[in-house]
Coordinates of C-alpha atoms (C1' of nucleotides) and ligand atoms in Angstrom, one line a residue:
Chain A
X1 CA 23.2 -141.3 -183.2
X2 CA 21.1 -138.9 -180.9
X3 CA 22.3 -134.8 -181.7
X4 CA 22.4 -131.8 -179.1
X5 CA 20.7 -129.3 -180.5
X6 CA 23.7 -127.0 -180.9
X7 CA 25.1 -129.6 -183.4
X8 CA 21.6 -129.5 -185.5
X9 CA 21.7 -126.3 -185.6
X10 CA 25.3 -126.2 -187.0
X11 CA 24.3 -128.7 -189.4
X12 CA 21.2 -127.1 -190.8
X13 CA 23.4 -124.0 -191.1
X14 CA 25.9 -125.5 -193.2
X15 CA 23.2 -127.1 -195.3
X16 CA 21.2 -124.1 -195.9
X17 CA 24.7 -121.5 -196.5
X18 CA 26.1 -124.4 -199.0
X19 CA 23.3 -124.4 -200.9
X20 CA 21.6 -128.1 -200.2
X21 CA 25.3 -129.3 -199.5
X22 CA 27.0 -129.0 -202.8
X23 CA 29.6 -126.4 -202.1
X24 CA 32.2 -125.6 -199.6
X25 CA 31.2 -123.5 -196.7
X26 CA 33.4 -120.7 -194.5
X27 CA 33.9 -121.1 -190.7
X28 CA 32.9 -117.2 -190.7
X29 CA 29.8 -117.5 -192.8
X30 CA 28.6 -119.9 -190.1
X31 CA 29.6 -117.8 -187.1
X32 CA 27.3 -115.1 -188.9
X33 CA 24.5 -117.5 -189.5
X34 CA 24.3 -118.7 -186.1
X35 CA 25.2 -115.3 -184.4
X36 CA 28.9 -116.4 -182.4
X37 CA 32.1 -116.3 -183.2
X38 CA 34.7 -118.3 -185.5
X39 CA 36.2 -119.9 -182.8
X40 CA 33.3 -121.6 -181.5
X41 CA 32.4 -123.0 -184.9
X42 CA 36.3 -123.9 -185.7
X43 CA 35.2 -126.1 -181.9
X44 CA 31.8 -127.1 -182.9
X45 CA 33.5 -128.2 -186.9
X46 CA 36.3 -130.2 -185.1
X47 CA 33.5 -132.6 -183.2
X48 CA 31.2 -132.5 -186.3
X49 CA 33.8 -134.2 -188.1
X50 CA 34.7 -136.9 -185.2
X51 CA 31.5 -138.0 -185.6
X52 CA 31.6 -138.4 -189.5
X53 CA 28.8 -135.7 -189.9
X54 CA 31.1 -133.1 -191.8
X55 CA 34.0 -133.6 -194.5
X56 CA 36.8 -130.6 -192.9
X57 CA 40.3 -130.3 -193.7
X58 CA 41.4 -126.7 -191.4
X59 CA 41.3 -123.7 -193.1
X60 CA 39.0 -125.5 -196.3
X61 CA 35.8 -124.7 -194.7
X62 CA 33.2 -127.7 -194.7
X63 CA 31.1 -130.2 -196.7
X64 CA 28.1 -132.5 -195.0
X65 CA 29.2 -135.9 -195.7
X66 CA 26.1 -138.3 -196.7
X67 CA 25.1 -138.9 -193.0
X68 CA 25.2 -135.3 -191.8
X69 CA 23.4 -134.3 -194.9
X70 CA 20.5 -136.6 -194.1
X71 CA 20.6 -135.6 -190.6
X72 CA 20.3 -131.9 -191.4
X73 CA 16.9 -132.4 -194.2
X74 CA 15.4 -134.6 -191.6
X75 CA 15.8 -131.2 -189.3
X76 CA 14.6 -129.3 -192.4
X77 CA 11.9 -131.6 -192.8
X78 CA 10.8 -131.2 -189.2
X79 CA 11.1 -127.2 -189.3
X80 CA 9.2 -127.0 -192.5
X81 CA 6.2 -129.4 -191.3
X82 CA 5.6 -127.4 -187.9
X83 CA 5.5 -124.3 -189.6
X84 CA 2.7 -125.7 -191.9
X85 CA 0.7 -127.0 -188.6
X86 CA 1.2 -123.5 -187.0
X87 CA -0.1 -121.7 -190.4
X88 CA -2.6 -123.7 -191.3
X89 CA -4.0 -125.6 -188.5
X90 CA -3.3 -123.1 -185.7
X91 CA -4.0 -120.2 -188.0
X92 CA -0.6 -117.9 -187.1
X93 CA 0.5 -115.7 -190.0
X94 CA 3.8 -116.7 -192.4
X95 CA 5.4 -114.0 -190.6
X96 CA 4.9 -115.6 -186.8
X97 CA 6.0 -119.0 -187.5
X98 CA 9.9 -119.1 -188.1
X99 CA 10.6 -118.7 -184.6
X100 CA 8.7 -121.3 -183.2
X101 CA 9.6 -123.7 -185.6
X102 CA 13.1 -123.2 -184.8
X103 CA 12.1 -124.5 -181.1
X104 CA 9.8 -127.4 -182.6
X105 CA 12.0 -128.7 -185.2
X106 CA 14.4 -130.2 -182.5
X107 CA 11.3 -132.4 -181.0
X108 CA 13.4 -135.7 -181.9
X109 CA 11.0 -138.3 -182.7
X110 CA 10.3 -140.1 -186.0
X111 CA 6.7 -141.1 -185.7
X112 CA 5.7 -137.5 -184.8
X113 CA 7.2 -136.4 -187.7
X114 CA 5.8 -138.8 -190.1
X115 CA 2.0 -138.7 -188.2
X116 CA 2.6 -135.0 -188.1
X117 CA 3.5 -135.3 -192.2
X118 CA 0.4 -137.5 -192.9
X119 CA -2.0 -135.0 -190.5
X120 CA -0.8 -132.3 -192.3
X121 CA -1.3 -134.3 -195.8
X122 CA 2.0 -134.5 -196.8
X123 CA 2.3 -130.9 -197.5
X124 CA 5.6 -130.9 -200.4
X125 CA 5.9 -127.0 -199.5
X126 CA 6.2 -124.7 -196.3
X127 CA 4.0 -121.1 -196.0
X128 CA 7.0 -119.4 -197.8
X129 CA 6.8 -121.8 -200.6
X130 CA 10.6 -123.5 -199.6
X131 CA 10.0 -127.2 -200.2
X132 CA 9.5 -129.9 -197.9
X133 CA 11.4 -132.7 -198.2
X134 CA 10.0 -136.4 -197.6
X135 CA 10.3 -138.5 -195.1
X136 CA 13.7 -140.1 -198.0
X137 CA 15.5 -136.6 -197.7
X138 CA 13.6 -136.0 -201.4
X139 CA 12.5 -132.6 -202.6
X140 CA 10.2 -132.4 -205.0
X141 CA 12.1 -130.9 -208.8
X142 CA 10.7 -127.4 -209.3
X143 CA 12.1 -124.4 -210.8
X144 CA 11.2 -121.3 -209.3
X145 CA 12.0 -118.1 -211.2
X146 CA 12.4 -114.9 -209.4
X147 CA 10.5 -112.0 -210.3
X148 CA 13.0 -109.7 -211.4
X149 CA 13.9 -112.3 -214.1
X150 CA 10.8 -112.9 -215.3
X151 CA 10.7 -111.5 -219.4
X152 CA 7.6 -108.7 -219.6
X153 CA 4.3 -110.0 -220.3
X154 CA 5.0 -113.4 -218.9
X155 CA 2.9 -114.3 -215.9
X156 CA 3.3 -116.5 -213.2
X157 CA 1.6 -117.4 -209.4
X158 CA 3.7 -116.6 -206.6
X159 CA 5.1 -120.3 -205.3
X160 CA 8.1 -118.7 -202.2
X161 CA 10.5 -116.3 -201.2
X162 CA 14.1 -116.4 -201.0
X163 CA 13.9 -114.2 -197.7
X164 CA 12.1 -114.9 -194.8
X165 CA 12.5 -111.9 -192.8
X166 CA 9.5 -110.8 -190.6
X167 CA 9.5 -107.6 -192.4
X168 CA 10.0 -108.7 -195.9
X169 CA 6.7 -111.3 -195.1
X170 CA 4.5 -108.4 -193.7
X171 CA 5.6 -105.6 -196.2
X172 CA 4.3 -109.0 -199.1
X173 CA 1.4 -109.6 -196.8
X174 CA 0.3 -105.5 -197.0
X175 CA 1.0 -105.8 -200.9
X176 CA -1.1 -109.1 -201.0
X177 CA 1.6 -110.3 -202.5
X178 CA 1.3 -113.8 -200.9
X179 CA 1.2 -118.0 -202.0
X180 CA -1.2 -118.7 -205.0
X181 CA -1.8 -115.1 -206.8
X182 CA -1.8 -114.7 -210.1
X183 CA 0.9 -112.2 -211.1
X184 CA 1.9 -110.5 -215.1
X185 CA 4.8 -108.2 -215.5
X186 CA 4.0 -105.3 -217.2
X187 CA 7.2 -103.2 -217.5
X188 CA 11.0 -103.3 -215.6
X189 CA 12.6 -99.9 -215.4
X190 CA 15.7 -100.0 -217.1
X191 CA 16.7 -97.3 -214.2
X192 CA 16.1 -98.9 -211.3
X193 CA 14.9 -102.4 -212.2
X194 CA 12.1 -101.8 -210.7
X195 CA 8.9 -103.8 -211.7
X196 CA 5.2 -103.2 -212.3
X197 CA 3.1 -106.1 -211.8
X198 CA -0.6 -106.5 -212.0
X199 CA -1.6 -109.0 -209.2
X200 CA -5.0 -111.2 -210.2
X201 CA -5.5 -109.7 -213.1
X202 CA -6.7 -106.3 -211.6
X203 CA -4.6 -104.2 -209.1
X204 CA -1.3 -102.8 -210.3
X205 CA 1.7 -102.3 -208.0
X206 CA 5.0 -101.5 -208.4
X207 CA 8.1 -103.2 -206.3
X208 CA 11.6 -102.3 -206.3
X209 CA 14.4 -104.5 -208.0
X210 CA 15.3 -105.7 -204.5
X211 CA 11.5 -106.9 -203.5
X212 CA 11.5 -108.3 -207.0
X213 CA 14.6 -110.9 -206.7
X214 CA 12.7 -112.1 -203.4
X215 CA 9.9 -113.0 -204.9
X216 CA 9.7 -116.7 -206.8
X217 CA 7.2 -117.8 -209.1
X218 CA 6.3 -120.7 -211.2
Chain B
X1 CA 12.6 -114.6 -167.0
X2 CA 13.6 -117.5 -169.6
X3 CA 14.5 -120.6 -167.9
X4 CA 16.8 -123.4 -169.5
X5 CA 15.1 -126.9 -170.1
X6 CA 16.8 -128.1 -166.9
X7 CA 15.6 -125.5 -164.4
X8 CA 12.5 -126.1 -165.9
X9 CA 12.3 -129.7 -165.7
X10 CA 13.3 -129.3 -161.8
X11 CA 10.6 -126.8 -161.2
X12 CA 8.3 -129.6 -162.9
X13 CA 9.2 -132.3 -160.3
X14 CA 8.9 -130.2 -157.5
X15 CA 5.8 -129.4 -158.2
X16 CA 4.8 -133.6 -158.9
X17 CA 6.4 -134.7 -155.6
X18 CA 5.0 -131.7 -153.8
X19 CA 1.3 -132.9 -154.7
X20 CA 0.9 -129.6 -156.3
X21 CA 3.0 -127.4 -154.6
X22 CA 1.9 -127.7 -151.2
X23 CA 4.0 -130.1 -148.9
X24 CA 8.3 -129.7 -148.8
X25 CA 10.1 -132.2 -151.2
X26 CA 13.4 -133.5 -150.4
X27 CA 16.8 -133.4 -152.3
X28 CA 16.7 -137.0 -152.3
X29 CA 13.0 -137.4 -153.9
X30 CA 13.9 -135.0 -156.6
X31 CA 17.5 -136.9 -157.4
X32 CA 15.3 -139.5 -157.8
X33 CA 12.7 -139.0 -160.2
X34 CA 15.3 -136.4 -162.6
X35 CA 17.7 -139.4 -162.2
X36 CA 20.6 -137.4 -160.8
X37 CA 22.5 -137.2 -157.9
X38 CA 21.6 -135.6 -154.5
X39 CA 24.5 -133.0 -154.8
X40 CA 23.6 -132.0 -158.7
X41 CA 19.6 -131.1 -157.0
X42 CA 22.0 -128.8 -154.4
X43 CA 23.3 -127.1 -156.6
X44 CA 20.1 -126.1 -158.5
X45 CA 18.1 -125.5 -155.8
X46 CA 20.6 -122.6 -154.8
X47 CA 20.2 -121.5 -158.3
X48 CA 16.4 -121.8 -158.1
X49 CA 16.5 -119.8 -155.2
X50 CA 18.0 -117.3 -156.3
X51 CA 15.6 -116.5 -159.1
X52 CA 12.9 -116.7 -156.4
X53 CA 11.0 -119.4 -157.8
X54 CA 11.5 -122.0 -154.4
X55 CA 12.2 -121.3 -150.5
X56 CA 14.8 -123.3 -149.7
X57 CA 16.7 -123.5 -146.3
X58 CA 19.3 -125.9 -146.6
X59 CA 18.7 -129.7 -145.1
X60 CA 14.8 -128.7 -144.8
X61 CA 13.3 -129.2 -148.4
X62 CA 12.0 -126.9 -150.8
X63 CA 8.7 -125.4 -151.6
X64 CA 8.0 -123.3 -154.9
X65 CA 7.1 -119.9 -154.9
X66 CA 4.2 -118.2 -156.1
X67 CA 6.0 -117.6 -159.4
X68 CA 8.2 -121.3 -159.2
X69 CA 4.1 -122.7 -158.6
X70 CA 2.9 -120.8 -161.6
X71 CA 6.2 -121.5 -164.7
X72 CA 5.4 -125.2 -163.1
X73 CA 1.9 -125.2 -163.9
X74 CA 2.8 -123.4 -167.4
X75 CA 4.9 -126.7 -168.2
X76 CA 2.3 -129.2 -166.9
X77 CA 0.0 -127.2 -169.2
X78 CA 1.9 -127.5 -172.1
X79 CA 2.4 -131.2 -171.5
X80 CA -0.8 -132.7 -171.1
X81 CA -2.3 -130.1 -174.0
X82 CA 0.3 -132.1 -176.5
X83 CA -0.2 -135.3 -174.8
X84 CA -4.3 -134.5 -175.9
X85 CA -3.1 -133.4 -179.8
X86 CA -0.3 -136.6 -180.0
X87 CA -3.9 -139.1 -179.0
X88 CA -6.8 -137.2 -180.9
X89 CA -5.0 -135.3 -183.6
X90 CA -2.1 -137.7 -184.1
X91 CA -3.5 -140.7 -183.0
X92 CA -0.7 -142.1 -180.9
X93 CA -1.9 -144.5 -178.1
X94 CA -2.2 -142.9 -174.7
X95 CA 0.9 -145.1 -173.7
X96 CA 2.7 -143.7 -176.5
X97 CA 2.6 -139.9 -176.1
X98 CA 4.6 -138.9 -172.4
X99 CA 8.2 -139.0 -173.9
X100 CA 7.4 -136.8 -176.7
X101 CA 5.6 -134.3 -174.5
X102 CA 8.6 -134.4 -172.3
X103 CA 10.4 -132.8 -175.3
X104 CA 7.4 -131.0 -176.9
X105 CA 6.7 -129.0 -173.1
X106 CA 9.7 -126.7 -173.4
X107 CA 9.1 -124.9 -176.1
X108 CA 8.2 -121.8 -174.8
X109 CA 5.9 -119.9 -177.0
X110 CA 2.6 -118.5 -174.6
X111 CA 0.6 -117.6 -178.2
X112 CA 1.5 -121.1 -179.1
X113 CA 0.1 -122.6 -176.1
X114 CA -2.9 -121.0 -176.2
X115 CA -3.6 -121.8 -180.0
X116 CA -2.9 -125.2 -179.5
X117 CA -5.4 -125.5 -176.5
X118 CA -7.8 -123.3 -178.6
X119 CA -7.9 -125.5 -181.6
X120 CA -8.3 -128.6 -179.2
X121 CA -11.4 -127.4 -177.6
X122 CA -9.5 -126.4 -174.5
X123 CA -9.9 -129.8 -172.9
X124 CA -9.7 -129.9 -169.4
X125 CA -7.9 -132.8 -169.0
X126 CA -5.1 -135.4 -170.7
X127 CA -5.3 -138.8 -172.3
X128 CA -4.3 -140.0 -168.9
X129 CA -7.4 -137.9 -167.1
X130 CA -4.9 -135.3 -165.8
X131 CA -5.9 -132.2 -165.3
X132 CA -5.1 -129.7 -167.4
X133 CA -4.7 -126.3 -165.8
X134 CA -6.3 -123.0 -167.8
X135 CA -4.0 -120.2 -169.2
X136 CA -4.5 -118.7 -165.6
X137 CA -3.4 -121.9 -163.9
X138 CA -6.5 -123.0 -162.2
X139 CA -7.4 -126.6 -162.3
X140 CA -10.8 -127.9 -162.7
X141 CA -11.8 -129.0 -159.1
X142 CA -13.1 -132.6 -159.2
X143 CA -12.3 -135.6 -157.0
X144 CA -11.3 -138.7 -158.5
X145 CA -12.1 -142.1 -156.3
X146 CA -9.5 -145.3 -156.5
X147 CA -10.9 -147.7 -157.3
X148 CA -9.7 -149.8 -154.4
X149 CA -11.7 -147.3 -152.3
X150 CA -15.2 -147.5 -154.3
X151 CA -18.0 -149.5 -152.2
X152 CA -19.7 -152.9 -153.1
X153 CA -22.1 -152.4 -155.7
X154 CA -21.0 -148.9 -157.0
X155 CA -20.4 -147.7 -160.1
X156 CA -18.5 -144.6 -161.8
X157 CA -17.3 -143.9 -165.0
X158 CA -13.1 -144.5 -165.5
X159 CA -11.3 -140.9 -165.7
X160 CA -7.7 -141.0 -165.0
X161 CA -5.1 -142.7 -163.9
X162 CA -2.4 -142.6 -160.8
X163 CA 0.2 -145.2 -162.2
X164 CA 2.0 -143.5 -166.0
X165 CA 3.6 -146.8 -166.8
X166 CA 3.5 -148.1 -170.5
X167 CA 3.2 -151.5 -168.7
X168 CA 0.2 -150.6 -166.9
X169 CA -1.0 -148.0 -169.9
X170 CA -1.3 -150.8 -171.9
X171 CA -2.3 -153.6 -168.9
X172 CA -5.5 -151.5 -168.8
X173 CA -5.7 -151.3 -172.8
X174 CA -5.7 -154.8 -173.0
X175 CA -8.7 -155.0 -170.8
X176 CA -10.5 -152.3 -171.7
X177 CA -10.0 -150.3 -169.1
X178 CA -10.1 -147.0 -170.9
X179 CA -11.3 -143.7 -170.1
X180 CA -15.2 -143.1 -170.5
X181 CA -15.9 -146.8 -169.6
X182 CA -18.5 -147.4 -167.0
X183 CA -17.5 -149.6 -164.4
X184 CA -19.7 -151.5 -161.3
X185 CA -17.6 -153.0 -158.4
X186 CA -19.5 -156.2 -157.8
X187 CA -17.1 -158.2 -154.9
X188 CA -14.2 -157.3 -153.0
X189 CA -11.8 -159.9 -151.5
X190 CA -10.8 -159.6 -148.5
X191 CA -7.7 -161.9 -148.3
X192 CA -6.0 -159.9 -151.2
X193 CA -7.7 -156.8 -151.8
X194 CA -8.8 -157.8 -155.1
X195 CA -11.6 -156.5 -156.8
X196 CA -13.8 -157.8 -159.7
X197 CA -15.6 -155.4 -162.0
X198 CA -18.3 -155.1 -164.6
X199 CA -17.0 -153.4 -167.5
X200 CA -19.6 -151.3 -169.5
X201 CA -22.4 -153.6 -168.2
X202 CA -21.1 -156.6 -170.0
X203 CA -17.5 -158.0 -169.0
X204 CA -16.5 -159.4 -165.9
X205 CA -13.1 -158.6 -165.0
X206 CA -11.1 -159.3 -161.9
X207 CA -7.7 -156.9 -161.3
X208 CA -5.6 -156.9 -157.9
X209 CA -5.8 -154.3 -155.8
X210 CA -2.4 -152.6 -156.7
X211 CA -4.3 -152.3 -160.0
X212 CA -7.7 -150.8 -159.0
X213 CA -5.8 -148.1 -156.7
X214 CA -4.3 -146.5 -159.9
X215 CA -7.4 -146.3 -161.3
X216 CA -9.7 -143.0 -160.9
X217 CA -13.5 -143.0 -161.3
X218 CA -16.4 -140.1 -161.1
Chain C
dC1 C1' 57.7 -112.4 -204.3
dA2 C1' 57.7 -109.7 -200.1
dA3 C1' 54.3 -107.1 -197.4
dT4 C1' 50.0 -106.5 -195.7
dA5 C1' 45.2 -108.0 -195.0
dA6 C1' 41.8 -111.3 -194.1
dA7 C1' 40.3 -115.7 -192.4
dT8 C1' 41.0 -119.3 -189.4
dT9 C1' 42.8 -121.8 -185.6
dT10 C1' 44.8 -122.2 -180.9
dA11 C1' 45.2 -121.0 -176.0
dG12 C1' 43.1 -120.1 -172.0
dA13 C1' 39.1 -118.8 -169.4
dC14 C1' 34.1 -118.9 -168.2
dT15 C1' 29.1 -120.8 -167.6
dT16 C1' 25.8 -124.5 -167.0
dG17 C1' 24.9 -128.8 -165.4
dT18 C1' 26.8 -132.9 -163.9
dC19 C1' 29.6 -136.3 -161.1
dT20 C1' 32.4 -138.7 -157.0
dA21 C1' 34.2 -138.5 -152.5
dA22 C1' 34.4 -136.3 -148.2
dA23 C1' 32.4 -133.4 -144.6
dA24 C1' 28.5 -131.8 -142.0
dA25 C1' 23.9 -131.9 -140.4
dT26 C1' 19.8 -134.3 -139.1
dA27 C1' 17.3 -138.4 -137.7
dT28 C1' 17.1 -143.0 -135.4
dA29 C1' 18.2 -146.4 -132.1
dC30 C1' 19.7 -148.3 -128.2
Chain D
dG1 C1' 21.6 -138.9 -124.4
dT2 C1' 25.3 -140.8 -126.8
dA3 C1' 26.3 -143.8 -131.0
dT4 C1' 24.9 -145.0 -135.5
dA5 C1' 22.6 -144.4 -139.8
dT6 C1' 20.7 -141.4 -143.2
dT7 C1' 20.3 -137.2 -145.6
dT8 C1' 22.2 -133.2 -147.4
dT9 C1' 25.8 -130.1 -148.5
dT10 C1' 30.6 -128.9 -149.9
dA11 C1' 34.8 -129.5 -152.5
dG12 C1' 36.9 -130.4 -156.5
dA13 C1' 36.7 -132.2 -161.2
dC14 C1' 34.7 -132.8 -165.8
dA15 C1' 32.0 -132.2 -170.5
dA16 C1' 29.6 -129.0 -173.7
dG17 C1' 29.5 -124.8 -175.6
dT18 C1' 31.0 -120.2 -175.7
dC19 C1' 34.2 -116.1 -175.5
dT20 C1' 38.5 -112.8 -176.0
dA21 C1' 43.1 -112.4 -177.4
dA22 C1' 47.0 -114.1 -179.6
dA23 C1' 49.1 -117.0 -183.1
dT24 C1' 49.0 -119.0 -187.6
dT25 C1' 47.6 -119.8 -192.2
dT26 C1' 45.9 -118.3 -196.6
dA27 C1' 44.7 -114.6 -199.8
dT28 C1' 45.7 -110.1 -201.9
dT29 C1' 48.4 -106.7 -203.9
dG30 C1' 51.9 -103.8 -205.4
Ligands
MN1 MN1 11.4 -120.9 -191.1
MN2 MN1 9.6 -121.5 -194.0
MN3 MN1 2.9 -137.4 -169.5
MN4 MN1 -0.6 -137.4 -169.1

DNA sequence: CAATAAATTTAGACTTGTCTAAAAATATAC
DNA sequence: GTATATTTTTAGACAAGTCTAAATTTATTG
């Protein structure tokens, strides 16, 4: 069944707010995500369940059933791929890519997908570290620990982000806190929660609590 | 100004069925190739028109506009640059890639477009020898000769195509009758208007004439 | 558990792009 | 040059997706 690309974008919203599709999700929490308004997803949730994409019962918020789940990874899949071709192929920063993904990601073909996949090298993670899934709907098992959880002493190299916001990425970019550096937690602040870090074993910096629990390593 | 896929997809076909923007295209010619009614191409044209991108007086054709000529080019542009990455990067067959560019041409991103034709090599022209207009929307100037038109004994090297068909795509594949091949016109019949060549200095290979007019040599 | 608050759905309208059928304009033919 | 054929436009309707405002359901709270 061929999608509009309104209902692939509902889908991949429900996907990402229900964490991967295990919990319930909200009719507002959608309108938020996808900047409209309730009644337009209480609309869009009523044809998403014609089609056997979504489990709804009014007023019990939503579940993907097993087809609309794939369907919204396969869109995950897509929008993770491009934004490794636009990093590292057409050499735009992790902060410029988001946007143009979310155009490319609705390019509805199969074999681009998988030729773009295998060009790429089957990349398993995005340039913010969130994993790719394969061309099954698989992620790879990792446990990424954020930052502000990590005990003091421990080390660890910065594998994502939970948030992708264009400032959040420049302000790590300035900070070079990016993909791949070695990082050791030398002291929280009770205070605050702040953290002091030394990045590659030689500059010290110090992030706030809030910085901290966006950044993932392993 | 943003346009929507559909206004421009129109401004696209204008611009085909005008040879480039110069001649008037009718309602009927554009129904035609968007496969849609007369009275649907009505109602955008008005729409069109409004934005200033054609001149249109009703019942006497369109033309585009400076700016309708130049967002059409933009879109050609974008096409034939993906339909170049889908055969050398992707490695598609050149009968493969048209539908996907259809899609992949309207994402509108001008720093995209640019890096893409960058890390091509800025290629001035497509997998089908169609030009491919710069970022300023000039075309290389060149002038392609059907084949049906060459002379007795005359050779040229193969470099586009006038026919888009898969069937004839992969009519010409069969044969050999790629781009880059060097070609000598050794007899043409007059009953018929078939010709026979001399592929690459080896292969004899007779094609009717409908054939040798859709293909272009230098 | 009754009263209020919050979340969700319904009702009705609007936009974009499309269609069929009918009317109007233009082109062609005798 | 009038009749006929073709092309184009108008009129009215429909589907997708959205909105505001009102009604309804669920949650909270004293
Ligand atoms: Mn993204
Ligand atoms: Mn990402
Ligand atoms: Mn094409
Ligand atoms: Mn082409």
């Amino acid at each position: 069944m061929i999608l509009s690309l309104t209902e692939e974008n509902y889908l991949k919203s429900i996907f990402h707010l229900s964490d991967n599709g295990q919990t319930a999700v909200n009719t507002n929490h959608i309108a938020n995500q996808l900047n409209t308004r309730a009644s337009s997803v209480t609309d869009m949730l009523k044809k998403l369940a014609d089609k056997s994409l979504i489990n709804y019962q009014p007023y019990q918020g939503v579940t993907l059933t097993a087809e609309g789940r794939k369907k919204a990874i396969s869109i995950v899949r897509r929008h993770r791929l491009w934004e490794v071709f636009l990093v590292d192929k057409l050499h735009f920063g992790w902060d410029e890519v988001h946007d143009i993904a979310e155009q490319l990601e609705h390019v509805q073909s199969d074999a681009l997908t998988d030729r773009l996949a295998d060009f790429l090298g089957n990349p398993v993670a995005d340039p913010h570290g969130d994993l790719i899934p394969d061309k099954n709907g698989e992620f790879e098992q990792t446990k990424f620990i954020p930052v502000d959880q990590m005990s003091t002493g421990h080390t660890g190299i910065i594998s994502g982000v939970s948030e992708h916001s264009v400032s959040f990425l420049q302000y790590l970019q300035k900070h070079d806190l990016v993909l791949g550096k070695h990082i050791a937690l030398l002291e929280t602040t009770g205070f605050d929660g702040s953290v002091t870090l030394l990045i590659n074993q030689s500059k010290e910096l110090t992030i706030s609590k809030e910085a901290a629990k966006n950044i993932l390593v392993l």
